[in-house]
Coordinates of C-alpha atoms in Angstrom, one line a residue:
M1 CA 4.5 -17.9 18.9
A2 CA 2.4 -17.3 21.5
G3 CA 0.4 -20.1 23.4
S4 CA -2.9 -20.2 24.8
I5 CA -4.4 -18.1 26.9
G6 CA -5.7 -19.7 30.0
V7 CA -4.0 -23.3 29.2
T8 CA -0.7 -25.0 29.4
I9 CA 0.1 -25.9 25.9
G10 CA 1.1 -29.0 25.9
S11 CA 0.3 -32.4 28.0
E12 CA -1.0 -29.9 31.4
E13 CA -4.2 -27.6 31.5
M14 CA -4.7 -25.3 34.3
A15 CA -8.7 -25.0 35.1
V16 CA -10.0 -21.0 34.3
D17 CA -13.0 -19.2 33.7
P18 CA -12.7 -17.9 30.1
R19 CA -14.8 -15.5 31.1
Q20 CA -12.6 -13.6 32.8
V21 CA -9.9 -14.9 30.5
L22 CA -11.6 -13.3 27.0
A23 CA -12.2 -10.0 28.8
G24 CA -8.4 -9.8 29.3
V25 CA -7.5 -11.3 25.6
L26 CA -10.0 -9.1 24.2
T27 CA -9.1 -6.1 26.0
V28 CA -5.0 -6.8 25.2
T29 CA -6.0 -7.9 21.5
M30 CA -8.0 -4.2 20.8
F31 CA -5.0 -2.3 21.8
V32 CA -2.6 -4.4 20.0
M33 CA -4.7 -4.0 17.2
L34 CA -5.1 0.2 17.4
G35 CA -1.5 0.3 17.5
N36 CA -0.8 -2.3 14.5
M37 CA -3.2 -0.2 12.8
I38 CA -0.6 2.6 12.4
K39 CA 2.3 0.2 11.4
R40 CA 4.4 1.1 8.4
D41 CA 3.8 -2.6 6.9
H42 CA 1.0 -1.5 4.5
F43 CA 2.7 1.7 2.9
D44 CA 4.5 2.3 0.1
S45 CA 8.4 3.6 1.1
V46 CA 8.3 6.7 -0.5
Q47 CA 10.4 8.9 0.4
T48 CA 9.8 12.4 1.0
A49 CA 10.9 15.6 1.2
V50 CA 9.0 18.9 1.8
H51 CA 5.2 20.4 3.1
E52 CA 3.8 22.6 0.2
T53 CA 1.9 25.2 0.9
T54 CA -1.3 26.3 0.2
K55 CA -0.3 29.3 -2.1
A56 CA 2.2 27.2 -4.1
S57 CA -0.8 24.4 -4.5
E58 CA -2.5 26.9 -6.1
R59 CA 0.1 28.2 -8.2
G60 CA 0.5 24.7 -9.6
H61 CA -3.0 24.3 -10.5
S62 CA -2.4 24.4 -14.0
S63 CA -0.1 21.9 -14.5
V64 CA -1.6 19.9 -12.5
T65 CA -4.7 19.4 -14.6
K66 CA -2.2 18.2 -17.5
Q67 CA -2.0 15.5 -15.1
A68 CA -5.4 14.1 -14.9
E69 CA -5.4 11.6 -17.5
G70 CA -5.6 8.6 -15.7
L71 CA -6.4 9.5 -12.1
W72 CA -9.7 7.6 -12.9
K73 CA -8.9 4.2 -14.5
D74 CA -11.2 2.0 -16.1
E75 CA -12.4 -0.8 -13.7
G76 CA -11.0 -3.9 -14.6
L77 CA -12.9 -7.3 -14.9
A78 CA -13.4 -8.8 -11.0
L79 CA -11.1 -11.8 -11.1
K80 CA -12.6 -15.5 -10.5
P81 CA -11.9 -17.8 -7.3
C82 CA -9.2 -20.0 -8.2
W83 CA -9.1 -22.3 -5.2
D84 CA -11.0 -25.5 -4.8
K85 CA -13.2 -25.7 -2.5
P86 CA -12.7 -28.6 -0.2
V87 CA -15.3 -31.4 1.2
L88 CA -15.3 -32.5 4.5
E89 CA -16.9 -35.8 4.5
E90 CA -19.5 -36.5 7.7
A91 CA -17.4 -39.5 9.4
D92 CA -14.3 -37.3 9.6
E93 CA -17.0 -35.1 11.8
S94 CA -16.0 -34.3 14.9
Q95 CA -18.9 -33.5 18.4
G96 CA -16.5 -30.7 19.0
Y97 CA -17.3 -26.9 18.9
V98 CA -15.1 -23.7 18.0
T99 CA -16.3 -20.5 19.4
F100 CA -15.1 -16.8 18.7
S101 CA -16.8 -13.7 18.5
L102 CA -16.0 -11.2 15.7
I103 CA -14.3 -7.5 17.1
N104 CA -12.9 -4.0 16.4
G105 CA -14.5 -3.9 12.6
P106 CA -15.3 -5.4 9.4
E107 CA -11.4 -5.5 8.3
Y108 CA -10.8 -7.3 11.1
H109 CA -13.7 -9.3 11.0
V110 CA -12.6 -11.0 7.8
S111 CA -9.3 -12.2 8.9
Q112 CA -11.2 -13.5 12.0
I113 CA -13.4 -15.2 10.1
S114 CA -10.3 -17.1 8.3
D115 CA -8.7 -17.5 10.9
A116 CA -11.5 -19.6 12.9
V117 CA -12.9 -21.4 9.7
V118 CA -9.1 -22.7 9.4
V119 CA -8.9 -24.1 13.0
A120 CA -12.1 -25.3 12.4
R121 CA -11.3 -27.6 9.6
Y122 CA -8.4 -28.9 11.0
L123 CA -9.9 -30.0 14.1
R124 CA -13.0 -31.7 12.0
A125 CA -14.7 -29.2 14.6
S126 CA -18.3 -27.6 14.5
L127 CA -18.1 -24.0 14.2
V128 CA -20.8 -21.8 16.4
L129 CA -21.7 -18.5 14.2
P130 CA -20.3 -15.6 16.4
D131 CA -21.4 -13.0 18.4
I132 CA -20.0 -9.5 16.9
R133 CA -18.6 -7.0 19.9
G134 CA -17.4 -3.3 20.4
S135 CA -14.8 -1.9 22.1
K136 CA -17.0 -0.7 25.3
P137 CA -18.1 -3.4 27.6
G138 CA -21.7 -4.8 27.2
D139 CA -21.5 -3.6 23.5
K140 CA -22.8 -6.3 21.7
R141 CA -24.6 -7.2 18.3
N142 CA -25.4 -10.9 17.0
F143 CA -24.3 -11.6 13.6
E144 CA -27.3 -11.1 12.0
D145 CA -27.5 -8.2 12.6
V146 CA -25.0 -6.6 10.2
Y147 CA -24.1 -9.8 7.9
D148 CA -25.7 -12.3 6.3
V149 CA -26.7 -16.0 8.1
E150 CA -27.2 -17.7 4.8
K151 CA -24.7 -16.6 3.1
F152 CA -22.2 -17.4 5.9
I153 CA -23.7 -20.8 6.2
T154 CA -24.4 -22.0 2.8
S155 CA -20.8 -20.9 1.7
L156 CA -19.3 -22.8 4.3
D157 CA -21.4 -25.9 3.2
G158 CA -19.2 -28.8 2.9
V159 CA -15.8 -27.3 4.3
V160 CA -17.1 -26.4 8.0
K161 CA -20.4 -27.5 10.0
V162 CA -22.1 -23.7 11.2
V163 CA -24.4 -23.9 13.6
K164 CA -26.7 -21.0 14.8
S165 CA -25.9 -21.0 18.6
Q166 CA -23.8 -22.3 21.1
P167 CA -24.8 -25.0 22.3
A168 CA -26.4 -24.9 26.5
K169 CA -23.5 -27.9 27.2
L170 CA -21.2 -25.2 26.4
S171 CA -19.7 -24.2 30.0
A172 CA -16.5 -22.8 32.0
R173 CA -15.7 -26.4 32.5
N174 CA -15.7 -27.5 29.0
L175 CA -14.2 -24.5 27.0
A176 CA -10.9 -23.1 26.7
V177 CA -10.1 -19.7 25.6
V178 CA -6.8 -20.1 23.3
K179 CA -5.2 -17.4 21.2
V180 CA -4.3 -17.5 18.0
P181 CA -1.9 -15.4 15.2
N182 CA -3.6 -13.4 12.5
R183 CA -2.9 -16.2 9.1
V184 CA -3.0 -19.2 11.0
T185 CA -1.0 -22.2 9.5
E186 CA -1.5 -25.8 10.3
E187 CA 1.3 -26.4 12.3
Y188 CA 0.6 -23.6 14.7
V189 CA -3.0 -25.4 15.3
A190 CA -1.4 -29.0 15.3
E191 CA 1.4 -28.3 17.8
N192 CA -0.8 -25.0 19.8
I193 CA -4.4 -25.9 19.8
E194 CA -4.8 -29.3 18.6
P195 CA -3.8 -30.9 22.3
V196 CA -6.0 -28.2 24.3
F197 CA -9.0 -29.8 21.5
R198 CA -8.7 -33.2 22.3
S199 CA -7.8 -32.0 26.1
K200 CA -11.0 -30.2 26.3
G201 CA -13.3 -30.9 23.8
N202 CA -14.5 -27.1 22.8
I203 CA -12.1 -23.7 22.7
R204 CA -13.3 -20.7 22.5
L205 CA -10.5 -18.5 19.5
A206 CA -9.0 -14.9 20.0
T207 CA -7.2 -13.6 17.3
Y208 CA -4.3 -11.0 17.5
F209 CA -2.4 -9.5 14.8
P210 CA 1.3 -9.6 15.2
S211 CA 1.8 -8.0 12.5
V212 CA -0.7 -6.6 9.6
N213 CA 0.7 -8.3 7.1
M214 CA -1.6 -8.8 4.1
K215 CA 1.2 -9.8 1.6
K216 CA 1.5 -13.2 -0.7
K217 CA 3.3 -15.7 0.5
K218 CA 5.6 -16.9 -2.2
E219 CA 4.3 -20.6 -1.1
K220 CA 1.2 -21.5 -1.1
S221 CA 0.3 -23.7 2.0
K222 CA -2.7 -26.4 2.4
T223 CA -4.7 -23.9 4.0
D224 CA -4.7 -20.9 1.4
S225 CA -7.2 -22.5 -0.3
I226 CA -9.9 -22.7 3.0
G227 CA -8.5 -19.1 3.7
C228 CA -9.5 -17.6 0.3
L229 CA -13.1 -18.7 0.9
A230 CA -13.6 -17.7 4.3
M231 CA -11.5 -14.4 3.2
F232 CA -13.4 -13.6 0.4
G233 CA -16.8 -15.7 -0.1
T234 CA -18.7 -15.9 2.9
L235 CA -19.1 -12.1 4.5
E236 CA -21.8 -9.9 2.8
P237 CA -23.7 -7.4 5.0
Q238 CA -27.4 -8.2 5.2
T239 CA -30.3 -6.8 3.2
E240 CA -30.6 -3.5 5.4
V241 CA -26.6 -2.7 5.8
R242 CA -26.0 -3.6 1.8
E243 CA -29.1 -1.1 0.5
V244 CA -27.7 1.4 3.1
V245 CA -24.3 1.4 1.5
D246 CA -26.3 1.0 -2.5
S247 CA -28.4 4.7 -1.6
L248 CA -24.8 6.2 -0.5
V249 CA -23.1 4.9 -3.3
N250 CA -25.6 6.1 -5.2
R251 CA -26.1 9.2 -3.9
L252 CA -22.0 10.2 -4.4
R253 CA -22.7 8.8 -8.0
T254 CA -25.4 11.5 -8.7
L255 CA -22.8 14.2 -7.0
S256 CA -20.4 13.1 -9.2
R257 CA -22.2 14.2 -12.6
K258 CA -19.4 16.1 -13.8
S259 CA -16.8 13.4 -13.1
N260 CA -19.1 11.0 -14.8
G261 CA -20.8 9.4 -11.5
Q262 CA -16.6 8.4 -10.1
F263 CA -15.9 9.2 -6.4
V264 CA -12.7 9.3 -3.9
A265 CA -13.1 7.3 -1.3
V266 CA -10.4 8.8 1.9
D267 CA -10.5 6.6 4.8
L268 CA -9.6 9.8 7.0
R269 CA -10.9 8.9 10.7
L270 CA -9.4 11.8 13.1
D271 CA -10.1 9.9 16.0
I272 CA -6.9 7.7 15.0
L273 CA -5.2 10.4 14.0
D274 CA -5.6 12.3 17.3
K275 CA -5.4 9.4 19.2
K276 CA -1.8 8.2 17.8
G277 CA -0.7 11.4 16.3
C278 CA 0.1 11.7 12.6
H279 CA 4.2 11.0 12.8
K280 CA 6.8 10.0 11.3
N281 CA 8.0 6.6 11.0
G282 CA 11.3 4.8 9.9
G283 CA 11.7 7.8 8.0
S284 CA 8.7 7.7 5.9
K285 CA 5.0 8.8 6.8
S286 CA 2.5 6.2 8.6
C287 CA -0.7 8.8 8.3
Y288 CA -2.0 12.2 6.9
G289 CA -3.6 14.6 8.1
P290 CA -6.6 16.7 6.4
K291 CA -4.3 19.6 4.7
E292 CA -1.9 16.4 3.3
I293 CA -4.3 14.3 1.1
A294 CA -5.8 17.7 0.0
L295 CA -2.5 18.0 -1.1
F296 CA -1.6 15.2 -2.3
L297 CA -4.7 14.4 -4.4
R298 CA -4.3 17.8 -5.5
K299 CA -1.0 17.7 -7.2
I300 CA -1.4 14.1 -8.8
G301 CA -4.5 15.8 -10.4
F302 CA -8.0 15.7 -8.8
D303 CA -9.9 19.2 -9.6
K304 CA -12.0 21.1 -7.4
D305 CA -15.1 19.5 -8.7
T306 CA -14.4 16.3 -7.4
I307 CA -16.4 14.1 -5.1
V308 CA -14.6 12.7 -1.7
Y309 CA -16.4 11.1 0.8
V310 CA -14.6 10.5 3.6
T311 CA -14.7 8.1 6.7
E312 CA -15.0 10.5 9.8
S313 CA -18.7 9.9 10.3
R314 CA -19.5 13.3 11.4
W315 CA -18.1 16.8 9.8
D316 CA -15.0 18.2 12.2
S317 CA -13.9 21.0 11.7
N318 CA -10.2 19.6 11.1
L319 CA -11.7 18.4 7.7
D320 CA -12.2 21.9 6.5
N321 CA -8.4 22.0 5.2
L322 CA -9.3 19.1 2.9
K323 CA -13.0 21.1 2.1
D324 CA -10.9 24.1 0.8
F325 CA -9.2 22.5 -1.8
F326 CA -12.7 19.6 -2.8
P327 CA -15.9 21.3 -1.8
K328 CA -17.6 18.5 -2.5
T329 CA -16.9 16.4 0.4
Y330 CA -18.9 14.3 2.2
T331 CA -19.6 12.3 5.5
K332 CA -21.6 9.8 6.6
E333 CA -24.0 12.0 8.0
S334 CA -24.3 14.7 5.1
I335 CA -25.4 12.2 2.7
M336 CA -27.1 9.1 4.6
P337 CA -31.4 9.1 4.2
M338 CA -32.8 11.0 7.1
D339 CA -35.2 7.7 8.2
K340 CA -31.8 5.5 8.5
K341 CA -29.8 8.0 10.3
D342 CA -30.9 6.8 14.3
K343 CA -30.3 3.5 13.2
F344 CA -26.9 3.5 11.8
L345 CA -25.4 7.0 13.3
G346 CA -27.1 7.4 16.0
S347 CA -26.9 3.4 17.9
E348 CA -24.4 3.6 20.6
T349 CA -22.2 1.4 19.0
S350 CA -20.2 2.0 15.9
E351 CA -20.4 -0.9 14.2
Y352 CA -22.7 -0.5 11.4
E353 CA -20.7 3.1 10.6
K354 CA -17.5 0.9 10.1
V355 CA -19.3 -1.2 7.8
I356 CA -20.5 1.1 5.9
D357 CA -17.1 2.6 5.5
F358 CA -15.2 -0.4 4.5
Y359 CA -18.2 -1.6 1.5
I360 CA -17.9 2.0 0.1
S361 CA -14.3 1.8 0.5
S362 CA -13.9 -0.7 -1.6
E363 CA -16.5 0.0 -4.5
S364 CA -15.2 3.4 -4.8
D365 CA -13.8 4.2 -8.2
V366 CA -10.3 5.3 -6.2
F367 CA -9.6 4.5 -2.5
V368 CA -7.0 6.7 -0.9
P369 CA -6.3 5.3 2.3
A370 CA -4.4 8.0 4.9
I371 CA -3.7 5.6 7.6
S372 CA -1.6 2.7 7.0
G373 CA -3.5 -0.8 8.9
L374 CA -5.8 -3.6 8.4
F375 CA -8.7 -1.5 7.0
Y376 CA -6.1 0.0 4.0
A377 CA -4.7 -4.1 3.8
N378 CA -8.7 -5.5 3.6
V379 CA -10.5 -2.3 1.6
A380 CA -7.6 -3.7 -0.8
G381 CA -8.1 -7.3 -1.1
K382 CA -11.9 -7.0 -1.5
R383 CA -10.6 -4.1 -4.8
I384 CA -8.6 -6.9 -6.2
A385 CA -10.7 -9.3 -5.9
S386 CA -13.6 -7.2 -7.7
G387 CA -10.9 -5.0 -10.7
K388 CA -10.7 -1.7 -8.5
T389 CA -7.4 -1.1 -8.6
Q390 CA -7.4 2.2 -8.6
I391 CA -5.7 2.4 -4.8
L392 CA -4.0 5.1 -4.0
V393 CA -0.9 5.6 -1.1
P394 CA -0.8 9.4 0.0
A395 CA 3.1 10.9 -0.2
S396 CA 4.2 14.2 0.1
I397 CA 5.3 15.4 -3.3
P398 CA 8.1 17.9 -3.6
G399 CA 7.0 20.6 -6.5
S400 CA 3.6 20.8 -8.1
S401 CA 2.1 17.7 -9.5
A402 CA 2.5 14.4 -9.7
S403 CA 1.6 11.5 -11.8
S404 CA -1.1 9.2 -9.9
G405 CA 0.7 6.3 -11.6
D406 CA 3.5 6.6 -9.1
F407 CA 1.4 6.3 -6.3
I408 CA 0.0 2.9 -7.1
S409 CA -0.2 0.8 -4.2
H410 CA 2.1 -1.8 -4.4
Y411 CA -0.1 -5.3 -3.7
V412 CA -1.3 -3.9 -7.0
S413 CA 2.0 -3.1 -9.1
K414 CA 3.4 -6.0 -7.3
K415 CA 0.8 -8.3 -7.0
N416 CA 2.1 -9.5 -3.8
H417 CA -1.4 -8.6 -2.0
F418 CA -2.8 -12.5 -0.5
A419 CA -6.1 -11.6 -2.5
Y420 CA -3.8 -12.8 -5.5
S421 CA -3.5 -15.9 -4.3
C422 CA -6.7 -16.5 -4.6
F423 CA -7.9 -15.5 -7.5
C424 CA -7.1 -15.8 -11.6

């Protein structure tokens, strides 16, 4: 495992300017994250055979419709949290602080929050409310611009002390930057982070993702209860963002009268597909383009009247291949109220767009991840917790039709998502 950045883990430390180190860490981390987003880690291993033509798909449509039963699986009951909320004794609190920033979208935010809380709890340190940083220099927002501050602080009451702003006394001289692997363990904190914290008194965390892995551990660890609470019980959109999400979900349900108000959300971001390519990986695909998604949805039984929401914010001609099969395909831009577009679609950053996509994908009746990665993994976690387990992982299907049940995410079919460690 990697140690700290800008310091030597152990008995000696090297003084550096944490602002320079942090900039470097964030840059490298975002490249690593982007690379991990299309790793095969989270897609089921489905051996694929052929790419079907549109004409062949149309010929098989009559048989496909027979498979439609079961597509709109009844929503299950929301699971109940089964973690124990630990209590932090006042006498155990230290005078030190743990600071960090949220970067790269809500699918990363939930993991970064979880790791920061685990670290701060172990060190008995105060946690400074994070800011939110985008991929461009100067792209920065306050936590309260996106998330509910009071919900965050209240949910962690008795677990870690949260302060709303970084104390003025924190400076380059007493703030060391340390690199933290996602799903950090107590052992890692004790060996690699605590010595720096005890020496410097304050630290700044930079979470990195060695791999995108949200599978349940074989054995529960001491940090699971804290990680569960932090990941699933702390973050909620602030009021205005929540209202926008609700308005878009309600709009999609209104448009879907022929399907009893139900709709499919597809994580289909063309920038990721374009930059990384929708390539073969180890014999099975790690991402799927618009036409491949259209063929998949049609073959498992969705008809042309199905309402499809895609996470691509604005219409792109590449989406026409999907709309040819499903004319009622929508983006945020096409269904967002006019008075909200300037703020939530016209801003200089895409942070709002990412948050909206994350929560719509978590609340849709069916979720289809066209891209493997942390978005898929953490949306799956939220859906499992709320009983929305209809998560269909795409594959190229030989023949004209197949059952949707064959493509249920392994997170659900094998109950191997970390969320199953947190909810009963």
